[in-house]
mmCIF file of C-alpha atoms in Angstrom:
data_model
loop_
_atom_site.group_PDB
_atom_site.id
_atom_site.type_symbol
_atom_site.label_atom_id
_atom_site.label_comp_id
_atom_site.label_asym_id
_atom_site.label_seq_id
_atom_site.Cartn_x
_atom_site.Cartn_y
_atom_site.Cartn_z
ATOM 1 C CA MET N 1 92.285 -40.026 67.771
ATOM 2 C CA PRO N 2 91.752 -41.248 64.536
ATOM 3 C CA ARG N 3 89.777 -39.314 61.919
ATOM 4 C CA THR N 4 87.176 -41.917 61.800
ATOM 5 C CA GLN N 5 86.340 -41.920 65.263
ATOM 6 C CA SER N 6 86.411 -38.361 65.477
ATOM 7 C CA LEU N 7 83.666 -38.311 63.033
ATOM 8 C CA LEU N 8 81.575 -41.056 64.546
ATOM 9 C CA LEU N 9 81.477 -39.012 68.283
ATOM 10 C CA HIS N 10 80.659 -35.904 66.572
ATOM 11 C CA ILE N 11 77.400 -37.778 64.931
ATOM 12 C CA VAL N 12 76.789 -39.289 68.152
ATOM 13 C CA CYS N 13 77.367 -36.303 70.141
ATOM 14 C CA ALA N 14 74.564 -34.580 67.714
ATOM 15 C CA ILE N 15 71.773 -37.350 67.543
ATOM 16 C CA ALA N 16 72.378 -37.035 71.706
ATOM 17 C CA LEU N 17 71.742 -33.351 71.844
ATOM 18 C CA CYS N 18 68.899 -33.235 69.310
ATOM 19 C CA GLY N 19 67.208 -36.074 71.652
ATOM 20 C CA ALA N 20 67.782 -33.806 74.310
ATOM 21 C CA LEU N 21 66.718 -30.714 72.687
ATOM 22 C CA GLY N 22 63.726 -32.074 71.275
ATOM 23 C CA GLY N 23 64.720 -30.725 67.518
ATOM 24 C CA CYS N 24 64.952 -34.322 65.494
ATOM 25 C CA LYS N 25 61.655 -35.523 66.316
ATOM 26 C CA ASP N 26 59.800 -37.080 63.145
ATOM 27 C CA SER N 27 57.091 -33.958 62.654
ATOM 28 C CA GLU N 28 53.981 -34.615 61.283
ATOM 29 C CA ASP N 29 53.124 -34.946 57.697
ATOM 30 C CA PRO N 30 53.462 -30.919 56.584
ATOM 31 C CA THR N 31 50.517 -31.218 54.209
ATOM 32 C CA LEU N 32 48.446 -32.722 57.305
ATOM 33 C CA GLN N 33 49.682 -29.641 59.268
ATOM 34 C CA ALA N 34 48.639 -27.355 56.543
ATOM 35 C CA ASN N 35 44.985 -29.076 56.555
ATOM 36 C CA GLU N 36 44.643 -28.919 60.040
ATOM 37 C CA LEU N 37 45.793 -25.277 60.212
ATOM 38 C CA ASP N 38 43.747 -24.441 57.243
ATOM 39 C CA LYS N 39 40.601 -25.879 58.587
ATOM 40 C CA LYS N 40 41.179 -23.711 62.071
ATOM 41 C CA THR N 41 41.262 -20.790 60.103
ATOM 42 C CA TYR N 42 37.445 -21.233 59.787
ATOM 43 C CA ALA N 43 36.705 -22.945 62.844
ATOM 44 C CA GLY N 44 32.916 -22.786 64.156
ATOM 45 C CA LEU N 45 31.477 -22.129 60.101
ATOM 46 C CA GLU N 46 32.399 -25.876 59.138
ATOM 47 C CA ASP N 47 28.636 -25.852 58.365
ATOM 48 C CA VAL N 48 28.972 -22.892 56.222
ATOM 49 C CA PHE N 49 32.916 -23.668 54.274
ATOM 50 C CA LEU N 50 33.683 -26.491 52.782
ATOM 51 C CA ASP N 51 37.395 -28.644 53.013
ATOM 52 C CA THR N 52 39.605 -26.410 50.291
ATOM 53 C CA GLY N 53 41.580 -30.030 49.914
ATOM 54 C CA VAL N 54 38.906 -30.652 47.192
ATOM 55 C CA ILE N 55 37.512 -27.618 45.314
ATOM 56 C CA GLU N 56 34.700 -28.129 43.153
ATOM 57 C CA THR N 57 31.126 -26.616 42.204
ATOM 58 C CA LYS N 58 28.733 -29.676 43.208
ATOM 59 C CA GLY N 59 26.268 -28.135 40.745
ATOM 60 C CA LYS N 60 25.913 -24.749 42.773
ATOM 61 C CA TYR N 61 27.365 -21.385 42.156
ATOM 62 C CA MET N 62 31.096 -21.349 43.788
ATOM 63 C CA LEU N 63 32.507 -19.113 46.255
ATOM 64 C CA LEU N 64 36.034 -18.669 47.219
ATOM 65 C CA VAL N 65 36.779 -16.548 49.899
ATOM 66 C CA PHE N 66 40.475 -15.577 50.156
ATOM 67 C CA GLY N 67 41.762 -14.755 53.415
ATOM 68 C CA ALA N 68 44.750 -14.544 55.757
ATOM 69 C CA ASN N 69 46.513 -14.571 58.817
ATOM 70 C CA GLY N 70 46.095 -11.193 60.417
ATOM 71 C CA CYS N 71 43.799 -9.759 58.674
ATOM 72 C CA THR N 72 41.099 -7.903 60.492
ATOM 73 C CA TYR N 73 38.314 -7.782 57.717
ATOM 74 C CA CYS N 74 38.456 -11.089 57.276
ATOM 75 C CA GLU N 75 37.684 -11.888 60.818
ATOM 76 C CA ASN N 76 35.171 -9.548 60.756
ATOM 77 C CA LEU N 77 33.457 -11.484 57.667
ATOM 78 C CA LYS N 78 33.674 -14.566 59.526
ATOM 79 C CA ASP N 79 32.434 -13.097 62.652
ATOM 80 C CA ASP N 80 29.119 -11.371 60.861
ATOM 81 C CA ILE N 81 28.418 -14.965 59.134
ATOM 82 C CA LYS N 82 28.556 -16.432 62.729
ATOM 83 C CA ALA N 83 26.394 -13.923 64.099
ATOM 84 C CA GLN N 84 23.638 -13.664 61.469
ATOM 85 C CA PRO N 85 21.828 -16.814 60.914
ATOM 86 C CA ASN N 86 20.670 -15.499 57.153
ATOM 87 C CA LEU N 87 23.899 -15.581 55.653
ATOM 88 C CA ARG N 88 24.905 -18.842 56.915
ATOM 89 C CA GLU N 89 21.707 -19.915 55.292
ATOM 90 C CA LYS N 90 22.273 -17.849 51.943
ATOM 91 C CA LEU N 91 25.866 -19.409 52.043
ATOM 92 C CA LYS N 92 24.500 -22.992 52.172
ATOM 93 C CA ASP N 93 23.331 -22.212 48.242
ATOM 94 C CA PHE N 94 27.074 -21.634 47.452
ATOM 95 C CA SER N 95 29.886 -24.361 47.265
ATOM 96 C CA ALA N 96 31.730 -21.906 49.453
ATOM 97 C CA TYR N 97 34.992 -22.320 50.236
ATOM 98 C CA TYR N 98 37.921 -20.545 52.651
ATOM 99 C CA ILE N 99 40.877 -20.138 51.533
ATOM 100 C CA ASN N 100 43.755 -19.011 53.839
ATOM 101 C CA THR N 101 46.655 -17.498 51.783
ATOM 102 C CA SER N 102 49.072 -17.556 54.795
ATOM 103 C CA TYR N 103 49.024 -21.535 54.702
ATOM 104 C CA SER N 104 51.102 -23.536 51.863
ATOM 105 C CA LYS N 105 48.295 -26.513 50.646
ATOM 106 C CA LEU N 106 47.961 -28.454 47.772
ATOM 107 C CA HIS N 107 44.066 -27.826 46.329
ATOM 108 C CA THR N 108 42.462 -30.173 43.704
ATOM 109 C CA PHE N 109 40.662 -27.985 41.821
ATOM 110 C CA ARG N 110 37.667 -29.940 39.725
ATOM 111 C CA ILE N 111 35.700 -28.074 37.318
ATOM 112 C CA GLY N 112 33.092 -29.141 34.843
ATOM 113 C CA GLU N 113 30.898 -32.563 34.806
ATOM 114 C CA GLY N 114 30.913 -35.963 33.562
ATOM 115 C CA ALA N 115 33.355 -36.085 30.239
ATOM 116 C CA MET N 116 34.183 -32.586 30.594
ATOM 117 C CA LEU N 117 35.661 -32.665 34.128
ATOM 118 C CA GLN N 118 38.955 -31.318 34.682
ATOM 119 C CA GLU N 119 40.934 -31.735 37.656
ATOM 120 C CA HIS N 120 44.105 -30.027 38.828
ATOM 121 C CA SER N 121 46.529 -30.004 41.784
ATOM 122 C CA ILE N 122 47.053 -26.170 42.642
ATOM 123 C CA PRO N 123 49.236 -24.654 45.601
ATOM 124 C CA THR N 124 47.424 -22.330 47.314
ATOM 125 C CA ARG N 125 49.745 -19.464 46.220
ATOM 126 C CA LYS N 126 49.114 -20.444 42.705
ATOM 127 C CA LEU N 127 45.472 -20.200 43.380
ATOM 128 C CA ALA N 128 45.538 -16.603 44.341
ATOM 129 C CA GLN N 129 47.930 -15.583 41.496
ATOM 130 C CA ILE N 130 45.033 -17.232 39.185
ATOM 131 C CA TYR N 131 42.386 -15.035 40.746
ATOM 132 C CA ARG N 132 44.777 -12.032 41.272
ATOM 133 C CA ILE N 133 44.385 -11.800 44.808
ATOM 134 C CA GLY N 134 45.637 -8.836 46.277
ATOM 135 C CA PRO N 135 44.207 -7.515 49.469
ATOM 136 C CA THR N 136 41.656 -9.695 51.577
ATOM 137 C CA PRO N 137 38.898 -10.694 52.051
ATOM 138 C CA THR N 138 38.475 -11.316 48.374
ATOM 139 C CA LEU N 139 35.518 -12.751 47.296
ATOM 140 C CA VAL N 140 35.673 -14.743 44.098
ATOM 141 C CA PHE N 141 32.026 -16.009 42.547
ATOM 142 C CA ALA N 142 31.991 -18.393 39.875
ATOM 143 C CA THR N 143 28.802 -20.384 37.855
ATOM 144 C CA LYS N 144 27.861 -23.789 38.421
ATOM 145 C CA ASP N 145 30.345 -24.999 35.835
ATOM 146 C CA GLY N 146 33.260 -23.232 37.493
ATOM 147 C CA LYS N 147 33.667 -20.175 35.117
ATOM 148 C CA THR N 148 34.802 -16.593 37.029
ATOM 149 C CA ILE N 149 31.334 -14.058 37.377
ATOM 150 C CA LEU N 150 32.856 -11.721 39.776
ATOM 151 C CA THR N 151 35.951 -10.957 42.277
ATOM 152 C CA TYR N 152 35.156 -8.659 44.799
ATOM 153 C CA PRO N 153 38.399 -7.441 46.667
ATOM 154 C CA SER N 154 36.742 -6.018 50.030
ATOM 155 C CA TYR N 155 35.082 -6.473 52.989
ATOM 156 C CA LEU N 156 31.173 -5.988 52.864
ATOM 157 C CA PRO N 157 29.284 -5.417 56.083
ATOM 158 C CA PRO N 158 26.166 -7.984 56.517
ATOM 159 C CA LYS N 159 23.373 -6.185 54.580
ATOM 160 C CA GLN N 160 25.815 -5.609 51.427
ATOM 161 C CA PHE N 161 27.158 -8.981 51.696
ATOM 162 C CA SER N 162 23.910 -10.496 51.841
ATOM 163 C CA ALA N 163 22.467 -8.484 48.856
ATOM 164 C CA LEU N 164 25.852 -9.636 46.764
ATOM 165 C CA LEU N 165 24.784 -13.002 47.730
ATOM 166 C CA ASP N 166 21.204 -12.702 46.295
ATOM 167 C CA PHE N 167 22.970 -10.569 43.113
ATOM 168 C CA ILE N 168 24.574 -14.100 42.612
ATOM 169 C CA ALA N 169 22.110 -16.288 43.652
ATOM 170 C CA GLN N 170 19.260 -15.279 41.495
ATOM 171 C CA GLY N 171 21.162 -14.641 38.350
ATOM 172 C CA SER N 172 20.875 -10.877 38.191
ATOM 173 C CA TRP N 173 24.578 -11.108 36.805
ATOM 174 C CA GLN N 174 23.670 -12.874 33.896
ATOM 175 C CA LYS N 175 21.895 -9.613 32.601
ATOM 176 C CA ALA N 176 25.414 -8.443 31.469
ATOM 177 C CA ASN N 177 26.001 -11.264 29.330
ATOM 178 C CA GLY N 178 29.528 -11.971 30.636
ATOM 179 C CA ASP N 179 31.191 -8.174 30.362
ATOM 180 C CA GLU N 180 32.828 -7.933 33.547
ATOM 181 C CA LYS N 181 32.443 -4.406 33.725
ATOM 182 C CA GLN N 182 28.824 -4.252 33.156
ATOM 183 C CA ILE N 183 28.513 -6.640 36.215
ATOM 184 C CA ALA N 184 30.506 -4.541 38.416
ATOM 185 C CA THR N 185 28.378 -1.856 37.256
ATOM 186 C CA MET N 186 25.241 -3.449 38.303
ATOM 187 C CA LEU N 187 26.461 -4.676 41.336
ATOM 188 C CA GLN N 188 27.497 -1.261 42.640
ATOM 189 C CA GLN N 189 24.098 0.057 41.323
ATOM 190 C CA HIS N 190 22.386 -2.781 43.327
ATOM 191 C CA LEU N 191 24.494 -2.614 46.352
ATOM 192 C CA GLN N 192 23.689 1.282 46.401
ATOM 193 C CA ALA N 193 19.871 0.913 46.352
ATOM 194 C CA LEU N 194 20.069 -0.415 49.812
#
């Protein structure tokens, strides 16, 4: 058999084998798959967490919750929010996003308003690097113009989580004049007073 016919026969056999095994189907757009997987991560909390395709403050304080698959404390946090109506209500005062670091997704990150608006496309991994995410869940709070106020790398039970949301929403952190260590100290005192 001439070499050209042999090569053609191999190609035809490979195509037939792929078709028989279902391994050569056109798959969905990987970006679409990542978006759908990402949304499933916070299923039941769509009224609290916004779609992470576009991340922006929308004139509110911003909360980024970084989580991961297999993270027990991430699941505990989501279960607490589902079970505690007061947490759901408080979170509606934030532009809140649940970002699953287990998936690769491209996020459009918008900061600022009007002429000062900046827009960046950032993959999930890079976003996690920017905020120095280690353990999950990690909560990142930002001002209405996108400046980081506080990063809290830990799970908090409902009572403490509610107090943390109040600490940010009521502006208690502003007394520290942007000093991150002072904000952390004030928050710890606030939480210990409960």
